[in-house]
Amino acid sequence: ATTLGASAQATGRYFGTAVAAYKLSDSVYSTILDREFDMVTPENEMKWDATEPVQNSFSYGSADQIVNHALAHNQRVRGHALAWHQQQPSWAQSLSGTALRNAMVNHITNVATHYKGKIYSWDVVNEAFADGGGGGRRDSSLQRTGNDWIEVAFQTARAADPGAKLCYNDYNTDGVNAKSTGVYNMVKDFKARGVPIDCVGFQSHLNSGSPYTADYQANLQRFADLGVDVQITELDIAGSGSAQATTYANVVKSCLAVTRCNGITVWGIRDSDSWRASDTPLLFDNSGNKKAAYTSALDALNSG
Ligand code: G3I
């Protein structure tokens, strides 16, 4: 096929992008979005600070704009993110202990209920593992409410929207390393104890410090073998030209080689839309022209 979404669909997968609500009125942006992608992730609009700026007072305007746009254009939605130590509203930052735990549960219940039936998969918990060699949890106010905060988050999301796939999402887990093994052990434990988890997201913000490695596919496969779907959730690759194009093709091929890798999302459309624009990490240049990376990603999808 001739677009990323249609080519991914031919393999039973999706190809998505992060979307910012305020860019939907930019016709260069929305033309590419609606031509190429069949899954969208709100880049910031569903985060805690955006959806609950005042405790127990919910604000869904920008996120609804993205969801309505998606549903009107045959695109599905990855919800992002219900519980995360970053981008919390200031009122939540000043809570701890039981008050914070209760606020988290109330938040998840409200947001997942508002979008019930409209979300393909939720990033229920984002970035809860520490960097470095320990393989343990990240210290955060949420972690200090008790080690069971992650399973409580998943149980709460399942109760609110039983039809959504529930994912754990993290970065620097894109190869076999101490951090990804920590996540692996948690998922294995959740499956053994019946904690509801359906998928694991691998952000794949790749650069020279965290490169694509030869064990990328094997890492996806070991998670899939636990009985969860795996998704590439925030892909961007620093660089340019043929080196960047080759890495995009390698990531796509790795996903296609894993039956339970059911989709890829890039973290923005044009390089200028990226959270790290100076790395020129995306598939379209600042004017919306297809880069070499686009062509190699498309070709890899079509050869799968
Ligand atoms: O909306 C305000 C605006 O009113 C204000 O004037 C401006 C001044 O700085 O800030 C604007 O908010 C910014 C927001 O993006 C929207 O552009 C925030 O400061 C900025 O921190 C925020 O950055 C986002 C970042 O998450 C926050 O942690 C990026 O757009 C977003 O791409 C990035 O995405 C994360 C994923 O959620 C999780 N994984 C890593 C990924 C990259 O960091």
Tab-separated table of C-alpha atoms and ligand atoms in Angstrom:
chain	number	residue	atom	x	y	z
A	1	ALA	CA	0.000	0.000	0.000
A	2	THR	CA	1.035	3.628	-0.360
A	3	THR	CA	0.517	5.016	3.158
A	4	LEU	CA	1.893	3.977	6.541
A	5	GLY	CA	-1.530	3.172	7.999
A	6	ALA	CA	-2.782	1.127	5.050
A	7	SER	CA	0.525	-0.736	4.788
A	8	ALA	CA	0.480	-1.566	8.502
A	9	GLN	CA	-3.169	-2.670	8.228
A	10	ALA	CA	-2.201	-5.128	5.504
A	11	THR	CA	-0.072	-6.883	8.168
A	12	GLY	CA	-2.856	-6.693	10.789
A	13	ARG	CA	-1.179	-3.796	12.573
A	14	TYR	CA	-1.640	-0.033	12.968
A	15	PHE	CA	0.686	2.913	12.387
A	16	GLY	CA	0.044	5.895	14.631
A	17	THR	CA	1.357	9.276	15.654
A	18	ALA	CA	1.246	11.604	18.632
A	19	VAL	CA	-1.118	14.522	17.995
A	20	ALA	CA	-1.351	17.986	19.565
A	21	ALA	CA	-4.884	19.420	19.603
A	22	TYR	CA	-3.784	22.951	18.793
A	23	LYS	CA	-2.181	21.766	15.526
A	24	LEU	CA	-5.338	20.210	14.080
A	25	SER	CA	-6.187	23.534	12.424
A	26	ASP	CA	-2.837	23.474	10.537
A	27	SER	CA	-3.823	22.000	7.171
A	28	VAL	CA	-0.345	20.715	6.294
A	29	TYR	CA	-0.368	18.829	9.601
A	30	SER	CA	-3.907	17.478	9.416
A	31	THR	CA	-3.557	16.461	5.765
A	32	ILE	CA	-0.572	14.236	6.610
A	33	LEU	CA	-2.273	12.971	9.776
A	34	ASP	CA	-5.423	11.879	7.977
A	35	ARG	CA	-3.623	10.455	4.948
A	36	GLU	CA	-0.937	8.408	6.709
A	37	PHE	CA	-2.036	7.365	10.206
A	38	ASP	CA	-4.741	5.081	11.616
A	39	MET	CA	-3.973	5.496	15.348
A	40	VAL	CA	-3.465	8.657	17.389
A	41	THR	CA	-2.041	9.374	20.844
A	42	PRO	CA	-2.783	12.755	22.439
A	43	GLU	CA	0.716	14.109	23.126
A	44	ASN	CA	-0.211	16.028	26.312
A	45	GLU	CA	-4.001	16.489	26.398
A	46	MET	CA	-4.927	13.394	28.445
A	47	LYS	CA	-2.258	13.847	31.110
A	48	TRP	CA	-3.223	14.510	34.719
A	49	ASP	CA	-2.409	18.258	34.639
A	50	ALA	CA	-4.545	18.716	31.522
A	51	THR	CA	-7.566	16.627	32.548
A	52	GLU	CA	-7.845	17.476	36.258
A	53	PRO	CA	-6.349	20.947	36.766
A	54	VAL	CA	-8.396	21.372	39.936
A	55	GLN	CA	-8.995	18.385	42.187
A	56	ASN	CA	-12.129	16.498	41.155
A	57	SER	CA	-12.936	19.077	38.469
A	58	PHE	CA	-12.307	17.561	35.071
A	59	SER	CA	-11.420	19.281	31.829
A	60	TYR	CA	-11.660	17.263	28.626
A	61	GLY	CA	-11.933	19.910	25.901
A	62	SER	CA	-8.570	19.460	24.146
A	63	ALA	CA	-8.507	15.697	24.518
A	64	ASP	CA	-12.076	15.438	23.226
A	65	GLN	CA	-11.027	17.455	20.161
A	66	ILE	CA	-8.404	14.842	19.325
A	67	VAL	CA	-10.689	11.885	20.042
A	68	ASN	CA	-13.497	13.377	17.951
A	69	HIS	CA	-11.100	14.101	15.098
A	70	ALA	CA	-9.783	10.551	15.244
A	71	LEU	CA	-13.182	8.898	15.328
A	72	ALA	CA	-14.318	11.047	12.379
A	73	HIS	CA	-11.294	9.891	10.337
A	74	ASN	CA	-11.309	6.151	11.025
A	75	GLN	CA	-8.415	6.453	13.443
A	76	ARG	CA	-8.256	4.671	16.784
A	77	VAL	CA	-6.883	6.204	19.977
A	78	ARG	CA	-4.143	5.235	22.401
A	79	GLY	CA	-4.894	6.973	25.708
A	80	HIS	CA	-1.823	8.492	27.404
A	81	ALA	CA	-1.292	8.471	30.394
A	82	LEU	CA	-3.439	7.782	33.480
A	83	ALA	CA	-0.754	7.619	36.188
A	84	TRP	CA	2.672	9.213	35.842
A	85	HIS	CA	5.077	11.003	38.171
A	86	GLN	CA	5.416	13.886	35.685
A	87	GLN	CA	2.886	16.451	34.447
A	88	GLN	CA	0.826	16.232	37.593
A	89	PRO	CA	-1.278	19.276	38.516
A	90	SER	CA	0.197	21.304	41.367
A	91	TRP	CA	-2.552	20.215	43.781
A	92	ALA	CA	-1.527	16.576	43.269
A	93	GLN	CA	2.152	17.416	43.677
A	94	SER	CA	1.384	18.627	47.173
A	95	LEU	CA	-0.350	15.365	48.186
A	96	SER	CA	1.211	12.207	49.567
A	97	GLY	CA	0.256	8.908	51.135
A	98	THR	CA	-3.403	7.897	51.273
A	99	ALA	CA	-4.619	11.260	49.967
A	100	LEU	CA	-2.482	10.908	46.828
A	101	ARG	CA	-3.441	7.257	46.369
A	102	ASN	CA	-7.132	8.132	46.608
A	103	ALA	CA	-6.656	11.039	44.202
A	104	MET	CA	-4.939	8.712	41.695
A	105	VAL	CA	-7.779	6.198	41.871
A	106	ASN	CA	-10.400	8.934	41.482
A	107	HIS	CA	-8.481	10.369	38.532
A	108	ILE	CA	-8.185	7.036	36.718
A	109	THR	CA	-11.854	6.232	37.318
A	110	ASN	CA	-13.039	9.561	35.962
A	111	VAL	CA	-10.811	9.735	32.876
A	112	ALA	CA	-11.231	6.092	31.865
A	113	THR	CA	-14.998	6.382	32.376
A	114	HIS	CA	-15.217	9.585	30.293
A	115	TYR	CA	-13.514	7.797	27.366
A	116	LYS	CA	-15.094	4.393	27.928
A	117	GLY	CA	-15.546	2.559	24.651
A	118	LYS	CA	-13.429	5.060	22.674
A	119	ILE	CA	-9.903	3.955	23.605
A	120	TYR	CA	-8.036	1.102	21.930
A	121	SER	CA	-5.344	0.956	24.614
A	122	TRP	CA	-4.477	3.021	27.664
A	123	ASP	CA	-1.012	3.748	28.963
A	124	VAL	CA	-2.233	3.113	32.502
A	125	VAL	CA	1.131	3.641	34.158
A	126	ASN	CA	4.010	5.506	32.537
A	127	GLU	CA	7.734	5.436	33.370
A	128	ALA	CA	7.596	3.841	36.827
A	129	PHE	CA	10.987	2.132	36.663
A	130	ALA	CA	14.319	3.711	37.567
A	131	ASP	CA	17.124	4.306	35.096
A	132	GLY	CA	20.454	2.625	35.624
A	133	GLY	CA	21.453	-0.863	36.558
A	134	GLY	CA	19.240	-1.653	39.533
A	135	GLY	CA	16.123	-2.738	37.687
A	136	GLY	CA	13.899	-1.369	40.447
A	137	ARG	CA	11.087	1.103	40.758
A	138	ARG	CA	11.645	4.821	40.341
A	139	ASP	CA	11.301	6.809	43.548
A	140	SER	CA	8.285	9.107	43.230
A	141	SER	CA	5.380	10.369	45.282
A	142	LEU	CA	3.198	7.669	43.702
A	143	GLN	CA	5.735	4.945	44.528
A	144	ARG	CA	5.839	6.190	48.120
A	145	THR	CA	2.086	5.512	48.423
A	146	GLY	CA	3.007	1.797	48.387
A	147	ASN	CA	4.517	-0.672	45.940
A	148	ASP	CA	1.026	-1.859	44.948
A	149	TRP	CA	0.174	1.492	43.312
A	150	ILE	CA	0.760	0.070	39.830
A	151	GLU	CA	-1.542	-2.923	40.220
A	152	VAL	CA	-4.192	-0.719	41.858
A	153	ALA	CA	-3.969	1.595	38.835
A	154	PHE	CA	-4.513	-1.323	36.440
A	155	GLN	CA	-7.416	-2.730	38.476
A	156	THR	CA	-9.048	0.698	38.597
A	157	ALA	CA	-8.697	1.216	34.843
A	158	ARG	CA	-10.109	-2.247	34.103
A	159	ALA	CA	-13.153	-1.583	36.277
A	160	ALA	CA	-13.815	1.744	34.521
A	161	ASP	CA	-13.339	0.597	30.900
A	162	PRO	CA	-13.262	-3.185	30.552
A	163	GLY	CA	-12.965	-2.928	26.746
A	164	ALA	CA	-9.676	-1.031	26.594
A	165	LYS	CA	-6.342	-2.810	26.452
A	166	LEU	CA	-4.274	-1.776	29.464
A	167	CYS	CA	-0.569	-1.092	28.919
A	168	TYR	CA	2.526	-0.366	30.970
A	169	ASN	CA	4.712	2.150	29.043
A	170	ASP	CA	8.378	3.108	29.517
A	171	TYR	CA	11.592	4.345	27.838
A	172	ASN	CA	15.096	2.854	27.690
A	173	THR	CA	13.428	-0.543	27.827
A	174	ASP	CA	14.000	-1.087	24.107
A	175	GLY	CA	16.628	-3.800	24.463
A	176	VAL	CA	17.435	-6.479	27.026
A	177	ASN	CA	18.818	-4.493	29.979
A	178	ALA	CA	18.357	-4.111	33.743
A	179	LYS	CA	15.452	-1.673	33.386
A	180	SER	CA	13.534	-3.757	30.825
A	181	THR	CA	14.168	-6.863	32.924
A	182	GLY	CA	12.668	-5.091	35.922
A	183	VAL	CA	9.534	-4.365	33.874
A	184	TYR	CA	9.565	-7.941	32.551
A	185	ASN	CA	9.577	-9.338	36.085
A	186	MET	CA	6.670	-7.100	37.068
A	187	VAL	CA	4.603	-8.188	34.043
A	188	LYS	CA	5.396	-11.836	34.750
A	189	ASP	CA	4.254	-11.382	38.355
A	190	PHE	CA	1.070	-9.556	37.258
A	191	LYS	CA	0.184	-12.358	34.829
A	192	ALA	CA	0.842	-14.977	37.530
A	193	ARG	CA	-1.378	-13.177	40.059
A	194	GLY	CA	-4.146	-12.170	37.638
A	195	VAL	CA	-3.492	-8.418	37.756
A	196	PRO	CA	-5.133	-7.093	34.561
A	197	ILE	CA	-2.429	-6.115	32.057
A	198	ASP	CA	-2.767	-6.571	28.301
A	199	CYS	CA	0.187	-4.821	26.735
A	200	VAL	CA	3.582	-3.244	27.209
A	201	GLY	CA	4.621	-0.062	25.399
A	202	PHE	CA	8.211	0.489	24.345
A	203	GLN	CA	8.657	4.208	23.768
A	204	SER	CA	11.780	3.859	21.611
A	205	HIS	CA	13.165	7.384	21.822
A	206	LEU	CA	16.376	6.340	20.098
A	207	ASN	CA	19.620	8.274	19.799
A	208	SER	CA	23.323	7.644	20.174
A	209	GLY	CA	22.957	7.348	23.958
A	210	SER	CA	20.120	4.819	23.692
A	211	PRO	CA	20.543	3.279	20.256
A	212	TYR	CA	18.660	0.552	18.402
A	213	THR	CA	20.374	-2.657	19.466
A	214	ALA	CA	20.520	-6.144	17.987
A	215	ASP	CA	18.389	-7.503	20.838
A	216	TYR	CA	15.458	-5.136	20.141
A	217	GLN	CA	13.347	-7.895	18.563
A	218	ALA	CA	14.311	-10.482	21.187
A	219	ASN	CA	13.246	-8.066	23.909
A	220	LEU	CA	9.808	-7.554	22.302
A	221	GLN	CA	9.517	-11.319	21.914
A	222	ARG	CA	10.294	-12.144	25.544
A	223	PHE	CA	7.479	-9.844	26.673
A	224	ALA	CA	5.094	-11.274	24.054
A	225	ASP	CA	5.930	-14.743	25.375
A	226	LEU	CA	4.502	-13.671	28.759
A	227	GLY	CA	1.107	-13.332	27.062
A	228	VAL	CA	0.866	-9.578	26.489
A	229	ASP	CA	0.736	-7.519	23.308
A	230	VAL	CA	3.710	-5.286	22.664
A	231	GLN	CA	3.487	-1.873	21.033
A	232	ILE	CA	6.098	0.657	19.955
A	233	THR	CA	4.558	3.759	21.433
A	234	GLU	CA	6.684	6.909	20.997
A	235	LEU	CA	9.171	6.132	18.251
A	236	ASP	CA	11.618	8.806	17.175
A	237	ILE	CA	15.190	8.342	15.995
A	238	ALA	CA	17.798	11.101	16.094
A	239	GLY	CA	19.769	11.556	12.889
A	240	SER	CA	19.247	12.012	9.174
A	241	GLY	CA	19.722	10.435	5.777
A	242	SER	CA	20.427	6.771	5.234
A	243	ALA	CA	21.557	5.994	8.793
A	244	GLN	CA	18.247	7.222	10.216
A	245	ALA	CA	16.317	5.510	7.413
A	246	THR	CA	18.023	2.180	8.133
A	247	THR	CA	17.205	2.364	11.833
A	248	TYR	CA	13.537	3.117	11.093
A	249	ALA	CA	13.435	0.059	8.814
A	250	ASN	CA	15.071	-2.083	11.521
A	251	VAL	CA	12.481	-1.062	14.106
A	252	VAL	CA	9.611	-1.773	11.694
A	253	LYS	CA	11.073	-5.172	10.746
A	254	SER	CA	11.527	-6.071	14.414
A	255	CYS	CA	7.867	-5.365	15.110
A	256	LEU	CA	6.710	-7.304	12.047
A	257	ALA	CA	8.789	-10.289	13.180
A	258	VAL	CA	6.885	-10.478	16.485
A	259	THR	CA	3.307	-11.715	16.058
A	260	ARG	CA	2.078	-9.880	19.158
A	261	CYS	CA	3.697	-6.571	18.168
A	262	ASN	CA	0.464	-5.043	16.978
A	263	GLY	CA	1.433	-1.501	16.151
A	264	ILE	CA	3.920	1.350	15.931
A	265	THR	CA	3.377	4.990	16.920
A	266	VAL	CA	5.815	7.779	16.025
A	267	TRP	CA	6.025	10.705	18.479
A	268	GLY	CA	4.925	13.470	16.105
A	269	ILE	CA	4.544	14.146	12.386
A	270	ARG	CA	7.113	16.715	11.174
A	271	ASP	CA	10.561	17.207	12.699
A	272	SER	CA	9.342	20.608	13.865
A	273	ASP	CA	6.516	18.923	15.811
A	274	SER	CA	8.979	16.888	17.883
A	275	TRP	CA	9.708	17.408	21.584
A	276	ARG	CA	13.356	17.221	20.479
A	277	ALA	CA	13.149	18.960	17.108
A	278	SER	CA	16.903	19.612	16.888
A	279	ASP	CA	17.449	15.838	16.544
A	280	THR	CA	15.271	15.844	13.366
A	281	PRO	CA	13.899	12.476	14.564
A	282	LEU	CA	10.648	12.067	12.610
A	283	LEU	CA	9.434	10.896	9.171
A	284	PHE	CA	8.472	14.270	7.641
A	285	ASP	CA	10.612	17.401	7.376
A	286	ASN	CA	9.540	20.794	8.707
A	287	SER	CA	7.598	21.496	5.501
A	288	GLY	CA	5.799	18.170	5.604
A	289	ASN	CA	7.847	16.476	2.872
A	290	LYS	CA	8.539	12.747	3.187
A	291	LYS	CA	12.097	11.993	4.357
A	292	ALA	CA	14.246	8.993	3.442
A	293	ALA	CA	13.167	7.563	6.794
A	294	TYR	CA	9.541	7.661	5.636
A	295	THR	CA	10.286	5.694	2.482
A	296	SER	CA	12.297	3.057	4.298
A	297	ALA	CA	9.651	2.633	7.005
A	298	LEU	CA	6.955	2.296	4.312
A	299	ASP	CA	9.042	-0.169	2.300
A	300	ALA	CA	9.707	-2.249	5.425
A	301	LEU	CA	5.969	-2.385	6.174
A	302	ASN	CA	5.232	-3.460	2.606
A	303	SER	CA	7.807	-6.214	2.646
A	304	GLY	CA	6.302	-7.663	5.835
B	1	G3I	O1	0.993	24.393	27.200
B	1	G3I	C1	2.058	25.123	27.820
B	1	G3I	C2	2.028	26.567	27.394
B	1	G3I	O2	0.842	27.167	27.834
B	1	G3I	C3	3.258	27.262	27.991
B	1	G3I	O3	3.299	28.580	27.545
B	1	G3I	C4	4.520	26.547	27.583
B	1	G3I	C5	5.770	27.168	28.205
B	1	G3I	O4	6.771	26.207	28.444
B	1	G3I	O5	4.451	25.209	28.008
B	1	G3I	C6	3.375	24.507	27.428
B	1	G3I	O6	3.371	23.191	27.929
B	1	G3I	C7	4.395	22.339	27.433
B	1	G3I	C8	3.722	21.134	26.787
B	1	G3I	O7	4.710	20.214	26.399
B	1	G3I	C9	2.890	21.503	25.558
B	1	G3I	O8	3.720	22.014	24.549
B	1	G3I	C10	5.237	21.904	28.604
B	1	G3I	O9	5.961	23.004	29.114
B	1	G3I	C11	6.199	20.824	28.171
B	1	G3I	O10	6.842	20.310	29.326
B	1	G3I	C12	5.436	19.714	27.500
B	1	G3I	O11	6.388	18.753	27.058
B	1	G3I	C13	5.867	17.472	26.802
B	1	G3I	C14	6.559	16.460	27.697
B	1	G3I	O12	6.100	15.152	27.376
B	1	G3I	C15	6.292	16.732	29.161
B	1	G3I	O13	6.880	15.794	29.967
B	1	G3I	C16	6.098	17.144	25.340
B	1	G3I	O14	5.287	17.995	24.521
B	1	G3I	C17	5.737	15.698	25.058
B	1	G3I	O15	6.165	15.334	23.755
B	1	G3I	C18	6.456	14.793	26.055
B	1	G3I	O16	6.066	13.477	25.808
B	1	G3I	C19	6.668	12.485	26.650
B	1	G3I	C20	5.628	11.408	26.885
B	1	G3I	O17	4.451	11.973	27.420
B	1	G3I	C21	6.167	10.320	27.801
B	1	G3I	N1	7.429	9.788	27.299
B	1	G3I	C22	8.449	10.783	26.993
B	1	G3I	C23	7.907	11.845	26.031
B	1	G3I	C24	9.002	12.834	25.640
B	1	G3I	O18	9.443	13.572	26.741
